Amino acid sequence: MEKKWWKESVVYQIYPRSFKDSNGDGVGDLNGITEKLDYLAKLGIDVIWLSPVYRSPNDDNGYDISDYRAIMDDFGTMSDFDRLLDEAHRRGIRIVMDLVVNHTSDEHPWFVESRKSEDNPYRDFYIWRPARNGRPPNNWGSCFSGSAWEYDARTDMYYLHLFSKKQPDLNWDNPEVREEVFDMMNWWLDKGADGFRMDVISLISKDPDFPDGVPGINGYASFTEPANGPHVHEYLQEMRKKVLDGRDTLTVGECSGVTLEEAKKYARSDGRELNMVFQFEHMDVDADGSNKWSDKKMDLRELKKIMTKWQKGLDTVAWNSLFWENHDQPRSVSRFGDDGRYRETSAKMLATCLHMMQGTPYIYQGEELGMTNVPFCDISDFRDLDSINAYYELTGRGIFTKEQMLRFLRYKSRDNARTPFQWNSEENAGFTTGEPWIMVNPNYTEINAEEQMKRETSVFCYYQKLIRLRKQHEIIVYGSYDLLLPEDKELFVYTRALGTEKLLVICNFYGNTRCFELPEEWDSRKTKILIANYSDAAVEKTITVRPYEALVLQNRP
Ligand code: GLC
């Protein structure tokens, strides 16, 4: 397998609005991030993925961009950005930008022009269609509730927005759009940025017939209906030639609706498109069919099946990215672990299970502390338009009661990941001296970076160790993967192999104590523990696996 720095790296995602506020306005900013680079260096990460920092009216917290070459006022200035990039590079940390080009803001000058008239030179930068029998052109739904089409009286037509109506979709079939995007990407790379995380890049090419899709619980087809459209690979290959070829970048595509076969095209190791993709199948293990709003608990066998399918399916052909969390998902310890009695143990177990797989691991800010979901009380506590819209749409139509919907939001809302980073036990968790833009999780007095950095048994120190191990053992990066005990409902056990070396990863996802028989070929006397989340873990022929225990065994041939 070809060796690459981006395969050996650990990426840390920063959601700037919630990371660190340096000027007391209650919103995180670029100088706040620069202030905390030493923290990240201490954790040991190699790359920062910066969620959008561009000028934006913030309908979707920066994922609606009105100027791709300017910094959002809330976050600072371009010289703050240059300083951040410089200071990161000085510490050997690369910065990957968030490239949001499936859509712009409706306040972007291109859209302001586009909507003026049918013969405006920018008309064809977006996707305009006439009504179909007095109704929207098809049944596609927006990711954030309602139709994906918005009627615009000025020209008596609808424009497509797979996200909010303030996020009109760009028309990638127009070569001028592609040139503008490629130019802008080159501009950021020339500045020194180290690559891109590409927002919903699987959605950029739409079927020109705009066929109806299968309706979900709100009556609309999923926003992922256009995923992997007819020209997406062609456009990414063009991007490779016009932007990425000859540059040493990290590229990861957020590929909603991607299948294994499609992922092999996006991230094939021949390097014609992207380095890797984010797939989302494992984020649906606790969905209720196609409906994410539920509080169903996952079946571990299902999770193992999905992870294994991707581990085996991409091995030697393409490359996986590994994640439990990002700014669109709830906290993993609350979702897949136990955020009560076993919070620290289960956070470490989840980290072990993920970081020992083949692929590039992504850590979302606060995951390294075992930050939890948030006890939101009322719909007025939420800031995320996805959560707020879904609440009103689904309760308004009588599909769920308000109590049900609040329960689902507490479990699944994106705002769970967006409350301020918990730096210390001072007011507002040390995030801001002002009024934070969203509530602080009240558990910051107990869960915070300052306390964990001082304590060797903390989740933070465990992450440090996992990251260090990856640098010391090639097998963690490049070894092949095999699942054991596929039908076990509580244990996730797998092996990694590289040459004569082997690892055995044993993770208990539940609170029961279990027995695990070492496989035949493992001699307990020639086996050592590489890392474990219980300090007194021991290797025997039969291993007692305690609640949420995780152990990684290494053979000593
Ligand atoms: C991606 C982002 C999400 C955003 C959406 C629209 O899924 O991760 O936060 O709302 O795209 O840009």
Coordinates of C-alpha atoms and ligand atoms in Angstrom, one line a residue, residues 60 63 100 103 144 163 167 197 199-200 254 327-328 414 418, ligand 1:
D60 CA -26.5 27.9 8.6
Y63 CA -22.3 27.0 5.4
V100 CA -18.8 24.7 0.5
H103 CA -24.5 26.1 -2.9
F144 CA -33.8 21.4 6.6
F163 CA -30.5 23.0 2.1
Q167 CA -28.5 28.3 0.3
R197 CA -13.0 19.1 3.2
D199 CA -19.1 19.9 1.8
V200 CA -21.8 17.6 0.3
E254 CA -18.4 14.7 2.5
H327 CA -20.6 19.4 13.9
D328 CA -23.7 17.6 12.4
R414 CA -26.6 19.1 15.8
R418 CA -22.1 23.0 19.0
Ligands
GLC1 C1 -23.0 19.7 5.3 C2 -22.5 20.4 6.5 C3 -23.7 20.9 7.3 C4 -24.4 21.9 6.5 C5 -24.8 21.4 5.1 C6 -25.1 22.4 4.1 O1 -23.8 18.6 5.5 O2 -21.7 19.5 7.2 O3 -23.3 21.5 8.5 O4 -25.6 22.4 7.1 O5 -23.7 20.6 4.5 O6 -23.9 23.2 3.8

